[in-house]
Short mmCIF file of C-alpha atoms and ligand atoms in Angstrom, two decimals:
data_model
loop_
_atom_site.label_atom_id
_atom_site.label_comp_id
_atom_site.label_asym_id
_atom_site.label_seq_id
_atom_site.Cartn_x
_atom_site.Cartn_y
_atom_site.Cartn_z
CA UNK A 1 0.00 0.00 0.00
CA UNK A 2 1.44 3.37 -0.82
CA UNK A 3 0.11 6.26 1.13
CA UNK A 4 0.92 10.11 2.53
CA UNK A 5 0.40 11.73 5.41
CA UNK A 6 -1.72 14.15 3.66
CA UNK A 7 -4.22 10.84 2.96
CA UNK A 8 -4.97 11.15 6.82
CA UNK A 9 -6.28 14.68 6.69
CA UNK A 10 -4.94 18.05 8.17
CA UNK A 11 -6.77 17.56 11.36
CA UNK A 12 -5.09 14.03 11.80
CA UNK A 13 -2.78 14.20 14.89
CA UNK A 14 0.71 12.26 14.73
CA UNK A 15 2.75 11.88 17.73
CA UNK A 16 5.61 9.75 19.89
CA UNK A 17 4.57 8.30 23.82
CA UNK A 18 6.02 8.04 26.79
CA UNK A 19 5.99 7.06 30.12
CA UNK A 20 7.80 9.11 33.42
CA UNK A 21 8.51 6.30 35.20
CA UNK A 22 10.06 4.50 32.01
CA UNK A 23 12.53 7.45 30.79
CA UNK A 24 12.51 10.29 33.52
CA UNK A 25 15.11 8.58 36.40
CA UNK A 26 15.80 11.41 39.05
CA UNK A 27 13.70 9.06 41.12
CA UNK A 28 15.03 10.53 44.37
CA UNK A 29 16.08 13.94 43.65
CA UNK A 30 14.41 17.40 44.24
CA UNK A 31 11.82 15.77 47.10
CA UNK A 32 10.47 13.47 45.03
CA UNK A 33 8.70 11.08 46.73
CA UNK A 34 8.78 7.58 46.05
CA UNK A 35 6.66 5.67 43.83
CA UNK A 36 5.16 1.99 43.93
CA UNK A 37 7.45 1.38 40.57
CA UNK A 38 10.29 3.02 43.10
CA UNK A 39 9.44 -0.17 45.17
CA UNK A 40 8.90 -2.45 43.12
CA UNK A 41 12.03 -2.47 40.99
CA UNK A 42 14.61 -2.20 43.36
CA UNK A 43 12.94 -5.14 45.48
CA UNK A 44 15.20 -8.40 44.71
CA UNK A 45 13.70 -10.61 42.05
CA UNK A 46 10.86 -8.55 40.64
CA UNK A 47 12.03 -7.30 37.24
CA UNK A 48 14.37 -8.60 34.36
CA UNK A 49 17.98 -8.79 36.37
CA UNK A 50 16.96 -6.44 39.01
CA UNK A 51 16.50 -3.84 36.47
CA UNK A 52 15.07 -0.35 37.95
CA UNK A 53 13.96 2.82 36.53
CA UNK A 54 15.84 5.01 38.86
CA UNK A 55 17.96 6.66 36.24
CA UNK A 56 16.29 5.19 32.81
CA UNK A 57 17.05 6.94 30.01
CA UNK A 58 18.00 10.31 32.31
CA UNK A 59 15.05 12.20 30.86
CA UNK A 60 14.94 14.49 34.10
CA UNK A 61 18.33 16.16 32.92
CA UNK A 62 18.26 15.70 29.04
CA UNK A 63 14.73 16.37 28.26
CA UNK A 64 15.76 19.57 26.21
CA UNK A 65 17.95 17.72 24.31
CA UNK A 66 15.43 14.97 24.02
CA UNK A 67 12.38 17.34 22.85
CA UNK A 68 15.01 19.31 20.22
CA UNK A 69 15.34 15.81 18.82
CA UNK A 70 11.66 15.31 18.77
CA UNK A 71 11.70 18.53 16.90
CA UNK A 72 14.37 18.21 14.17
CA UNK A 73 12.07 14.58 13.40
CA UNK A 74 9.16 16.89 12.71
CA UNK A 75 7.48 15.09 15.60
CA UNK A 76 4.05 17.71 16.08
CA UNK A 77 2.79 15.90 19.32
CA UNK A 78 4.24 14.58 22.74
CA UNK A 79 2.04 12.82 24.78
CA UNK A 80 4.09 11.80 28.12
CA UNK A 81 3.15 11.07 31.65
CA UNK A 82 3.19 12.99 34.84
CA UNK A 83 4.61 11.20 37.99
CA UNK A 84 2.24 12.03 40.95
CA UNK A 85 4.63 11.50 43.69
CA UNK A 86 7.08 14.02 42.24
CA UNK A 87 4.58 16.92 42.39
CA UNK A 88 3.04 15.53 45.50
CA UNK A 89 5.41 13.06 47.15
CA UNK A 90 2.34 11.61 49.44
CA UNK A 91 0.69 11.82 46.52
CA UNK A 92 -2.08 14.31 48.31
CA UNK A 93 -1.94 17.77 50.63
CA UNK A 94 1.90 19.21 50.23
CA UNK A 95 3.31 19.55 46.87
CA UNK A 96 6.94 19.94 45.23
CA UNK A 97 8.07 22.90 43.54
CA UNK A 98 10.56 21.60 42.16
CA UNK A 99 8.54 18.75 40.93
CA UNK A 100 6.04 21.26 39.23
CA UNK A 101 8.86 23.41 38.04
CA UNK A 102 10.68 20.32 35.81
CA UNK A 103 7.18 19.61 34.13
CA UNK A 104 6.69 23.29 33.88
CA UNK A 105 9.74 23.27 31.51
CA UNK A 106 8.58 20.23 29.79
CA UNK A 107 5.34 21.97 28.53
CA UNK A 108 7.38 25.65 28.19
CA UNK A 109 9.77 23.81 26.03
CA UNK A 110 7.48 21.68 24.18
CA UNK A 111 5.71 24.82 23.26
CA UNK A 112 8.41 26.78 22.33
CA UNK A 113 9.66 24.48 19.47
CA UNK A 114 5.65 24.13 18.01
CA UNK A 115 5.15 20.32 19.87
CA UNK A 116 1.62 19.65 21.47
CA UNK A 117 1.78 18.32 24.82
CA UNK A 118 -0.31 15.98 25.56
CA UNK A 119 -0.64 15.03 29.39
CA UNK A 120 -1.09 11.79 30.56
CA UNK A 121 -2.75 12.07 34.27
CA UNK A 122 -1.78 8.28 35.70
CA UNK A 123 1.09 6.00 33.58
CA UNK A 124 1.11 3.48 36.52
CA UNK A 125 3.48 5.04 39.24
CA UNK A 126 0.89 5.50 42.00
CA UNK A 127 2.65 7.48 45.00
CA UNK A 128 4.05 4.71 47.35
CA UNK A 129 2.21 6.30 50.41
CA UNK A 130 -1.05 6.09 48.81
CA UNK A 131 -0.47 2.21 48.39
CA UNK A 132 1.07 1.84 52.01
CA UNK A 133 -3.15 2.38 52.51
CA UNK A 134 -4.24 0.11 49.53
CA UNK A 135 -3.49 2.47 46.84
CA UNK A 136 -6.70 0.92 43.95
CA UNK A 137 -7.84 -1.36 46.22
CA UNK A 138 -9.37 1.51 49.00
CA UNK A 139 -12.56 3.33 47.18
CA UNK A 140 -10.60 6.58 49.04
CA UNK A 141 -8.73 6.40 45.95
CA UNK A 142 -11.49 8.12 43.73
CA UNK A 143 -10.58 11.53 46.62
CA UNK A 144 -7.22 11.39 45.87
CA UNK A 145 -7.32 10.77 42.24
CA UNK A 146 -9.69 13.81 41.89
CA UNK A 147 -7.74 16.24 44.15
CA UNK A 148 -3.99 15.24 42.17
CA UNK A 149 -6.43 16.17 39.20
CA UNK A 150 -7.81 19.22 39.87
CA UNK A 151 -3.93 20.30 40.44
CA UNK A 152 -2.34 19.24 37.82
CA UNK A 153 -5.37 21.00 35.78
CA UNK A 154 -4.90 24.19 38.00
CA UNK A 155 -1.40 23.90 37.76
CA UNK A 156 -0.35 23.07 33.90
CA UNK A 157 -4.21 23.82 32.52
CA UNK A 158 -3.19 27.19 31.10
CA UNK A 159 -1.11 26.09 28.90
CA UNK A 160 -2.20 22.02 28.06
CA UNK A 161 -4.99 21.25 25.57
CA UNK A 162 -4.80 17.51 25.60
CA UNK A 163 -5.27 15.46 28.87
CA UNK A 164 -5.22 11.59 29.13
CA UNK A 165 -6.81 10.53 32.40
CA UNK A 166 -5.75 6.91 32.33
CA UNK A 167 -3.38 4.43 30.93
CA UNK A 168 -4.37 0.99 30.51
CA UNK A 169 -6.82 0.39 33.37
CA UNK A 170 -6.72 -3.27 32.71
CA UNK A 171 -2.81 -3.47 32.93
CA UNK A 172 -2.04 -1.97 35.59
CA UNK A 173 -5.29 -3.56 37.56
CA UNK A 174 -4.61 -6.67 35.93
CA UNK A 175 -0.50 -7.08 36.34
CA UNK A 176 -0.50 -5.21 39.48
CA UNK A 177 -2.97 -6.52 41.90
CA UNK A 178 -3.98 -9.59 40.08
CA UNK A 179 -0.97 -11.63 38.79
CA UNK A 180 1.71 -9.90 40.93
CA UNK A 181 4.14 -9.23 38.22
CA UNK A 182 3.85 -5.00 38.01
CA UNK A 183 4.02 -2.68 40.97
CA UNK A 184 2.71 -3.50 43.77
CA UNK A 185 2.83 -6.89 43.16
CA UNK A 186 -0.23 -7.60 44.40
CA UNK A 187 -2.27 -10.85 43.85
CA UNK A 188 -5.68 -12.44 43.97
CA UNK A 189 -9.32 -11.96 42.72
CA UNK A 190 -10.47 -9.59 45.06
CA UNK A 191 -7.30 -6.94 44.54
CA UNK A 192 -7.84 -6.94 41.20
CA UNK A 193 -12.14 -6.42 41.70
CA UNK A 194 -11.79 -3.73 43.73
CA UNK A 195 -9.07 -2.00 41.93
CA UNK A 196 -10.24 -2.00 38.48
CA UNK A 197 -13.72 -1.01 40.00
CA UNK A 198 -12.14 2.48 41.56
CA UNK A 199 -10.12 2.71 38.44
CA UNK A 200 -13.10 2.32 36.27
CA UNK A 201 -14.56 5.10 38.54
CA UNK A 202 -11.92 7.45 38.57
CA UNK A 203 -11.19 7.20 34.65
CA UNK A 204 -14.79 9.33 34.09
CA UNK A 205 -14.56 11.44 37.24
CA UNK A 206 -11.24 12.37 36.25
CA UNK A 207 -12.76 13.20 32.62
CA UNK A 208 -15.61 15.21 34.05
CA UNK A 209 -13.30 17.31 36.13
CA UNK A 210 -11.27 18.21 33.34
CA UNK A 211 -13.80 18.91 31.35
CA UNK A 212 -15.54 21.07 33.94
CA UNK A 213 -11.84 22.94 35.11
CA UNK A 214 -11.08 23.29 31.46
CA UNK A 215 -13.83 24.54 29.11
CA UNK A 216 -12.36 24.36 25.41
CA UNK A 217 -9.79 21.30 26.43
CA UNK A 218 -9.59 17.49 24.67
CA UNK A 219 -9.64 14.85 27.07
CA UNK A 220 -9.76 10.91 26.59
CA UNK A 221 -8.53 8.20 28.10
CA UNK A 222 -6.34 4.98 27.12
CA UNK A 223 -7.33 1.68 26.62
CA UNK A 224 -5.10 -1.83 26.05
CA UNK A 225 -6.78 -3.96 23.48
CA UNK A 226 -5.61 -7.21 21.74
CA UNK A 227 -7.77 -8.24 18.83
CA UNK A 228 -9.00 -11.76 19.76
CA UNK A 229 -9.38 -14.87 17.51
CA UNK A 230 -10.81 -18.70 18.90
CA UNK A 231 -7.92 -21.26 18.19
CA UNK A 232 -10.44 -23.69 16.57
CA UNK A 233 -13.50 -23.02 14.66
CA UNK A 234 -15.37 -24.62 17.32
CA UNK A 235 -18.08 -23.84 20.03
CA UNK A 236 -15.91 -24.19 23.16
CA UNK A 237 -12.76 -21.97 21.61
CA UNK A 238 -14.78 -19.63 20.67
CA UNK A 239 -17.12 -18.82 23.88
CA UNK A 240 -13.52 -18.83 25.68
CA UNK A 241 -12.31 -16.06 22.97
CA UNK A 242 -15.35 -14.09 24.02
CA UNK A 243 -14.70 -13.98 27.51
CA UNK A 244 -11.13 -13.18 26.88
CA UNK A 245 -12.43 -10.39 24.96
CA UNK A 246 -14.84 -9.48 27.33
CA UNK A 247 -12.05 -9.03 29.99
CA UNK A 248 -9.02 -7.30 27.78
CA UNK A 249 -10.99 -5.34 25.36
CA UNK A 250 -14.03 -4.64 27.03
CA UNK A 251 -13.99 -3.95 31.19
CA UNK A 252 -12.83 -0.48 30.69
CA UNK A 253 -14.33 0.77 27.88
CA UNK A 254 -18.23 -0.32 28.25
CA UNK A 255 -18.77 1.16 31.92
CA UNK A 256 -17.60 4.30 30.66
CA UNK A 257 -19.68 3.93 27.56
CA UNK A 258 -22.61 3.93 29.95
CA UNK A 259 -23.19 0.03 28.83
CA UNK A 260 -22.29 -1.55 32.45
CA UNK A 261 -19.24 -3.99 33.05
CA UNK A 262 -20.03 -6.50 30.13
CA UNK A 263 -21.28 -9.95 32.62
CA UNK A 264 -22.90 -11.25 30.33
CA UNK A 265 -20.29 -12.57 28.47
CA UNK A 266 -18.14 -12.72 31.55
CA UNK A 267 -20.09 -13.99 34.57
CA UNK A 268 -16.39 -13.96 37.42
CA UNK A 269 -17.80 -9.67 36.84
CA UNK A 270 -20.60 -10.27 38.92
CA UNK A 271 -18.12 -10.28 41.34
CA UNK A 272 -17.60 -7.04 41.17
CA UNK A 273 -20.41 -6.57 43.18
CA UNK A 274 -19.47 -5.97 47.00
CA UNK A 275 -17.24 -2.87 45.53
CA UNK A 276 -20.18 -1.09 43.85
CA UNK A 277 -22.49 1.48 45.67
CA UNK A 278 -25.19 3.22 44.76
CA UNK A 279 -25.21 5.71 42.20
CA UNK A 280 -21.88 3.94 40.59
CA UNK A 281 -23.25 2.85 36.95
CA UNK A 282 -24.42 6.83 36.47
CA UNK A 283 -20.83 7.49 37.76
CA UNK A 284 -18.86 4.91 35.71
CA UNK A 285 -20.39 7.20 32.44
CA UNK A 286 -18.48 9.62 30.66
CA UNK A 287 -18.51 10.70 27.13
CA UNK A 288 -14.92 11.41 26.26
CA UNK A 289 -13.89 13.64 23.68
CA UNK A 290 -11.65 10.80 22.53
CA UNK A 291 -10.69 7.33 23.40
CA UNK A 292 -6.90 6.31 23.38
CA UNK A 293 -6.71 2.61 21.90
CA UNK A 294 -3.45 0.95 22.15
CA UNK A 295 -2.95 -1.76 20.36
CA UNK A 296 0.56 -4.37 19.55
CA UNK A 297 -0.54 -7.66 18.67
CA UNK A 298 -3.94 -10.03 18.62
CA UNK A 299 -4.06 -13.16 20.98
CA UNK A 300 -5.32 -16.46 19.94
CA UNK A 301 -7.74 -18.03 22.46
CA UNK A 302 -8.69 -21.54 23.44
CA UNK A 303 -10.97 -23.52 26.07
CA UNK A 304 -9.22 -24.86 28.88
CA UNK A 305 -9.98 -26.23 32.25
CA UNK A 306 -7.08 -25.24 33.98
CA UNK A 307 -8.31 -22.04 34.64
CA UNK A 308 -11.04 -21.97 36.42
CA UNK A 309 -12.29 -18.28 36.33
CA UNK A 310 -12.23 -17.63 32.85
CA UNK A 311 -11.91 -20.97 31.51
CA UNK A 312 -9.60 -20.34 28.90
CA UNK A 313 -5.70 -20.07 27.97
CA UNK A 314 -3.75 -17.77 25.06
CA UNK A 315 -1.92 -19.83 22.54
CA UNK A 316 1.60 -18.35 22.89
CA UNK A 317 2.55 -16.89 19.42
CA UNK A 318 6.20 -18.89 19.94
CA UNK A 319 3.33 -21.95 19.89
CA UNK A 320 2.16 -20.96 16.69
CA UNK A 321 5.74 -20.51 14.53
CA UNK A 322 4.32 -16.37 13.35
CA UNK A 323 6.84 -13.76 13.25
CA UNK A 324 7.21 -12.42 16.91
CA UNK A 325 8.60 -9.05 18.54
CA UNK A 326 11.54 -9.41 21.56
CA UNK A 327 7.92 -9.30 23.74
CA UNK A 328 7.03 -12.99 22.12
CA UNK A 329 4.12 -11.13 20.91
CA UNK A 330 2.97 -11.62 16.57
CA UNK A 331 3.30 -9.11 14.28
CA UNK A 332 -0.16 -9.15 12.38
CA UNK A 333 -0.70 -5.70 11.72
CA UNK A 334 -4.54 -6.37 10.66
CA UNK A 335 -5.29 -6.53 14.57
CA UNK A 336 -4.96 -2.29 14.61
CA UNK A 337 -7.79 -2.57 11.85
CA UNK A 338 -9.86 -4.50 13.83
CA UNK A 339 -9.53 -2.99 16.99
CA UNK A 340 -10.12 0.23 15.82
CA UNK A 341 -13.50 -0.94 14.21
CA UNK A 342 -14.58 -2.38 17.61
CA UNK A 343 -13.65 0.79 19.26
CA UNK A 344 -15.33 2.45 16.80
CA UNK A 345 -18.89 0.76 17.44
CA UNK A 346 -19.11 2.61 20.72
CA UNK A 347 -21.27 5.78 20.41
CA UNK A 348 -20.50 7.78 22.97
CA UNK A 349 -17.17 9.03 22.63
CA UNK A 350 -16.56 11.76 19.37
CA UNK A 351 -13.39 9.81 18.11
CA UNK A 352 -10.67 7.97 18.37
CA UNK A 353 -6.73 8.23 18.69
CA UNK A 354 -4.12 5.22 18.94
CA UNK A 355 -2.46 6.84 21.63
CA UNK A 356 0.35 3.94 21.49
CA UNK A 357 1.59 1.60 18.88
CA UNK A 358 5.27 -0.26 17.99
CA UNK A 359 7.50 -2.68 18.57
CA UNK A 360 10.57 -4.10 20.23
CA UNK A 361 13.09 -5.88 18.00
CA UNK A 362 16.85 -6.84 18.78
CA UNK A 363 18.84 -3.30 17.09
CA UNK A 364 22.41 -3.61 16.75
CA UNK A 365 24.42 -0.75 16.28
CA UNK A 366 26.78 -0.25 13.76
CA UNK A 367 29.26 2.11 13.13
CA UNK A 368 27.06 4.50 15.21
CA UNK A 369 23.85 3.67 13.31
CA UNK A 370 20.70 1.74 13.77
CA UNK A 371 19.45 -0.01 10.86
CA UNK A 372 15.64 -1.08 12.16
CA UNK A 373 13.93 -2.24 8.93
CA UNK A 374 12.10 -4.64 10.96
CA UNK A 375 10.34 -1.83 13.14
CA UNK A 376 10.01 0.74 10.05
CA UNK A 377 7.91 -2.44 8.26
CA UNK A 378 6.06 -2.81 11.55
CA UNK A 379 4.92 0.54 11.77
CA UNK A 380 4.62 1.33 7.64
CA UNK A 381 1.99 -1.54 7.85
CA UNK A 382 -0.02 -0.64 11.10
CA UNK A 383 -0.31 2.70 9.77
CA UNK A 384 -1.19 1.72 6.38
CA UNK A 385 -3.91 -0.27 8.39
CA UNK A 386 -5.26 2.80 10.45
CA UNK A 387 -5.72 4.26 7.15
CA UNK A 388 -7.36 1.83 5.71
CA UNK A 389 -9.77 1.64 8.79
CA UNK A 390 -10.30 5.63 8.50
CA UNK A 391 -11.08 5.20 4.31
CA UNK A 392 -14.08 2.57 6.00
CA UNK A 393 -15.32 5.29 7.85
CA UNK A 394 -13.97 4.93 11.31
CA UNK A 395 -13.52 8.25 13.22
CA UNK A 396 -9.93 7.99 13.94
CA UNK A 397 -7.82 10.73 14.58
CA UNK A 398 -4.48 10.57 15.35
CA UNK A 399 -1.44 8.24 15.83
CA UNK A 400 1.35 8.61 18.78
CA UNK A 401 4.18 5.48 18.54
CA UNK A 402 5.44 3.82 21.22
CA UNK A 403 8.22 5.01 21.91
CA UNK A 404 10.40 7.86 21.38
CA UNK A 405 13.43 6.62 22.78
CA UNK A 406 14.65 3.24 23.76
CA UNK A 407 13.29 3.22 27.63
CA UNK A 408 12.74 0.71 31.04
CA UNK A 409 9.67 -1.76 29.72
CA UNK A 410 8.63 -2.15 33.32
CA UNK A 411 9.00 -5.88 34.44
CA UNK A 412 11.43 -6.77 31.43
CA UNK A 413 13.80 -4.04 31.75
CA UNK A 414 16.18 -2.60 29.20
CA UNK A 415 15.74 -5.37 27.49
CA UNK A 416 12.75 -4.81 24.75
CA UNK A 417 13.59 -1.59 22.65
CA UNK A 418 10.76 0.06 21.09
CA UNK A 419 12.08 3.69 20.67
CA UNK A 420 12.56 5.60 17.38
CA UNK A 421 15.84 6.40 18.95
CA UNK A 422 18.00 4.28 19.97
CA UNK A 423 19.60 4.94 23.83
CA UNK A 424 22.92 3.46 25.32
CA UNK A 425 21.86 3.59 28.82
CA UNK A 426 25.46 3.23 29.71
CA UNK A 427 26.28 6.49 28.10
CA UNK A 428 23.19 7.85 27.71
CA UNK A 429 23.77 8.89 24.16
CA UNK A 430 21.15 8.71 21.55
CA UNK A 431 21.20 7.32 18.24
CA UNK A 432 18.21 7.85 15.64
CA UNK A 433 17.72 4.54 13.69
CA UNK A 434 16.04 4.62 10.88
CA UNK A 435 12.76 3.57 12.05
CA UNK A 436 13.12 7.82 13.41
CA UNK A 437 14.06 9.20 10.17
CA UNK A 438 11.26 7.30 8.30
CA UNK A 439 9.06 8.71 10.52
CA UNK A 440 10.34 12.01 11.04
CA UNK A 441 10.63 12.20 6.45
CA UNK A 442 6.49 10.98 6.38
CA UNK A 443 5.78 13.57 8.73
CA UNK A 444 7.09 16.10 6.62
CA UNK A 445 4.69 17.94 4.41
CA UNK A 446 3.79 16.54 1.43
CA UNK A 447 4.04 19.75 0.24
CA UNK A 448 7.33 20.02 1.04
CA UNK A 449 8.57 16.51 -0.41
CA UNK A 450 6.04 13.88 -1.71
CA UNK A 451 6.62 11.15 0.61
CA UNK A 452 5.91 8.34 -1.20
CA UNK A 453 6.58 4.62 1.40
CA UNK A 454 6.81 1.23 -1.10
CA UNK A 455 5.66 -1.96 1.11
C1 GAL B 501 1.87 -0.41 27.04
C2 GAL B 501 2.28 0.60 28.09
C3 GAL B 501 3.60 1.25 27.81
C4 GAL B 501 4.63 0.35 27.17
C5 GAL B 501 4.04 -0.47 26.05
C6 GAL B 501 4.96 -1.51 25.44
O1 GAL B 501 1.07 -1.38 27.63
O2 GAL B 501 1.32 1.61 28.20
O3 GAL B 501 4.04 1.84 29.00
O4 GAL B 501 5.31 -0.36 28.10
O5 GAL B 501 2.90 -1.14 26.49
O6 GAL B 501 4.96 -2.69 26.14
#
């Protein structure tokens, strides 16, 4: 498929994510407080080596050079996280000034050079003194979700258009207070219930007080999806797939639809019930100005007995001989296609952005360059399928890759590398591979040069 930038429409907003906790590092400097990723990475045995975040790719003191970069590739939109315990190291009542004062020069910065910030409110690293008293587990959450809002809106709302309130309900719910294997390590049904419950809550309260706080801003939140396919054309695979579905595609996104957590098709949701008070399924309703999907791979689902509350297992894509990323996950670029036309059924929301999409492969460098042909393919075909998608009709508006730089991938360290630029986190110098220059050439105007991509 050949295609332009200009075939996405002026309006059409292309961008690079991040993370704080995965590039920022300063983790203890300036009264910062600590952070459940803090915790979590430097306890023995909990990530890939003992790998930590605590200087990561050094973002606190490079981000200048960082952003310039971002600039020079033509990038037009940054969409990045804010750490909560570094403007309020409790994570509520006093807050840092120094903390403010290094996103302050984010945004200033950003601004300066044309780039959009985008904000995203919650990337994962809850302040560790909120989870010394449950952190998503206690419904006292939703009070200090709101208040950290309401500052950061009073705080950087003069100057930021975009706000994410969430990212990836179900993976941080899910990894974090269900299996154990993200911060806080966590386990066990009822974690997970009543976290993703006050998550689901505090995803649309967070919405309506930005939207209330900040007449004339965007705000949406983010959503993991996997498009899901039944192993075997057969009655038992395929009821599994739909609970699978159910639970990764559809937990977040269908409360806040106004549709209700989807039981039906998932009856271990009923569940949910001693963490739900009156006056919740009005609350768990908002109508976002956009929704953020984020999308990698599609799993393949089968019945099995093994597991008893779902009743089904993923056939592992190392299983199935397909082309894999360094995260064993396929590349089947179709699955953004699909994904977006699922999103795209819900009514309520005026459109949709993939807030995140890319890949880790092995890069070597050589002689000071990266040649990533694998990830250029990768992300020249799941564009070329968010186009097609958008010719069909669906209301999608924008595309940020994951990542800008190499960065820490959370419970597998330094390990996978999904950035357009390439970081020796030994040095801390950057190398753009050519995955960056692809991306930052398309993103020039057409007008400019006619960027023409061959498959
Ligand atoms: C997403 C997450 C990112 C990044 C990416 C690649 O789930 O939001 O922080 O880690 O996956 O695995």
């Amino acid at each position: 498929m050949i295609y332009t930038k200009e075939d996405f429409g002026e309006d059409f907003k292309w961008g690079v994510s991040t993370a704080a906790y995965q590039i920022e590092g300063g983790y203890n400097l300036d009264g910062k407080g600590k952070s459940v990723w803090d915790v979590f990475s430097n306890t023995k045995g909990k990530t890939f080596l003992g790998q930590n975040g605590n200087i990561a790719c050094d973002f606190y003191h490079r981000y200048a050079h960082d952003i310039a970069l971002m600039s020079q590739l033509n990038i037009p939109n940054y969409r990045f996280s804010i750490s909560w315990s570094r403007i309020t190291p409790n994570g509520w009542g006093a807050a840092n000034p120094k903390g403010i004062e290094f996103y302050n020069k984010i945004i200033d910065f950003c601004l300066d050079l044309g780039i959009e910030p985008w904000i995203t409110l919650y990337h994962w690293d809850l302040p560790y003194e909120l989870e010394k008293k449950g952190g998503w587990t206690n419904r006292q959450i939703i009070n200090w979700f709101s208040d950290y809002v309401q500052f950061c809106i009073k705080t950087f709302g003069n100057r930021v258009k975009h706000w994410i309130i969430l990212n990836e309900p179900m993976v941080f719910t899910g990894a974090g207070y269900f299996l154990g294997v993200h911060a806080p390590g966590k386990k066990g049904l009822t974690n997970f219930l009543a976290a993703a419950h006050h998550a689901a809550l505090c995803q649309a309260e967070g919405g309506r007080i930005v939207r209330s706080m900040l007449p004339g801003s965007i705000v949406g939140t983010t959503f993991s999806c996997s498009y899901i396919e039944a192993f075997r054309d057969k009655k038992q695979d395929i009821l599994a797939s739909t609970r699978v579905d159910a639970l990764l595609n559809r937990m977040f996104v269908e409360p806040l639809a106004g549709m209700g957590y989807p039981i039906k098709d998932l009856k271990l949701l009923q569940r949910l019930e001693p963490f739900v008070k009156d006056g919740d399924e009005s609350r768990l309703a908002f109508d976002m100005d956009f929704i953020g999907v984020q999308n990698y791979t599609r799993e393949v689902v089968a019945w099995s007995y093994l597991t008893p509350l779902i009743w089904a297992k993923i056939i592992a894509a190392k299983k199935r001989n397909v082309e894999t990323t360094v995260m064993n996950w396929e590349v089947y670029p179709e699955c953004i296609y699909q994904m977006l036309h699922k999103f795209n059924a819900y009514k309520n929301f005026n459109r949709l952005i993939v807030t995140e999409n890319g890949a880790a492969f092995p890069d070597v460098v050589i002689d000071n360059k990266v040649n990533d042909e694998k990830r250029k393919k990768y992300l020249h075909e799941h564009i070329a399928q968010v186009l097609k998608a958008k010719q069909e009709g669906v209301n999608v508006k924008g595309y940020f890759v994951w990542s800008f730089t190499d960065n820490f991938e959370w419970a597998e360290g330094y390990q996978p590398r999904f950035g357009l630029v390439h970081v020796d986190f030994q040095t801390q110098q950057r190398i753009v591979k050519s995955s960056g220059y692809w991306y930052g050439k398309f993103l020039q105007s057409a007008a400019l040069e006619n960027t023409v991509l061959k498959n």
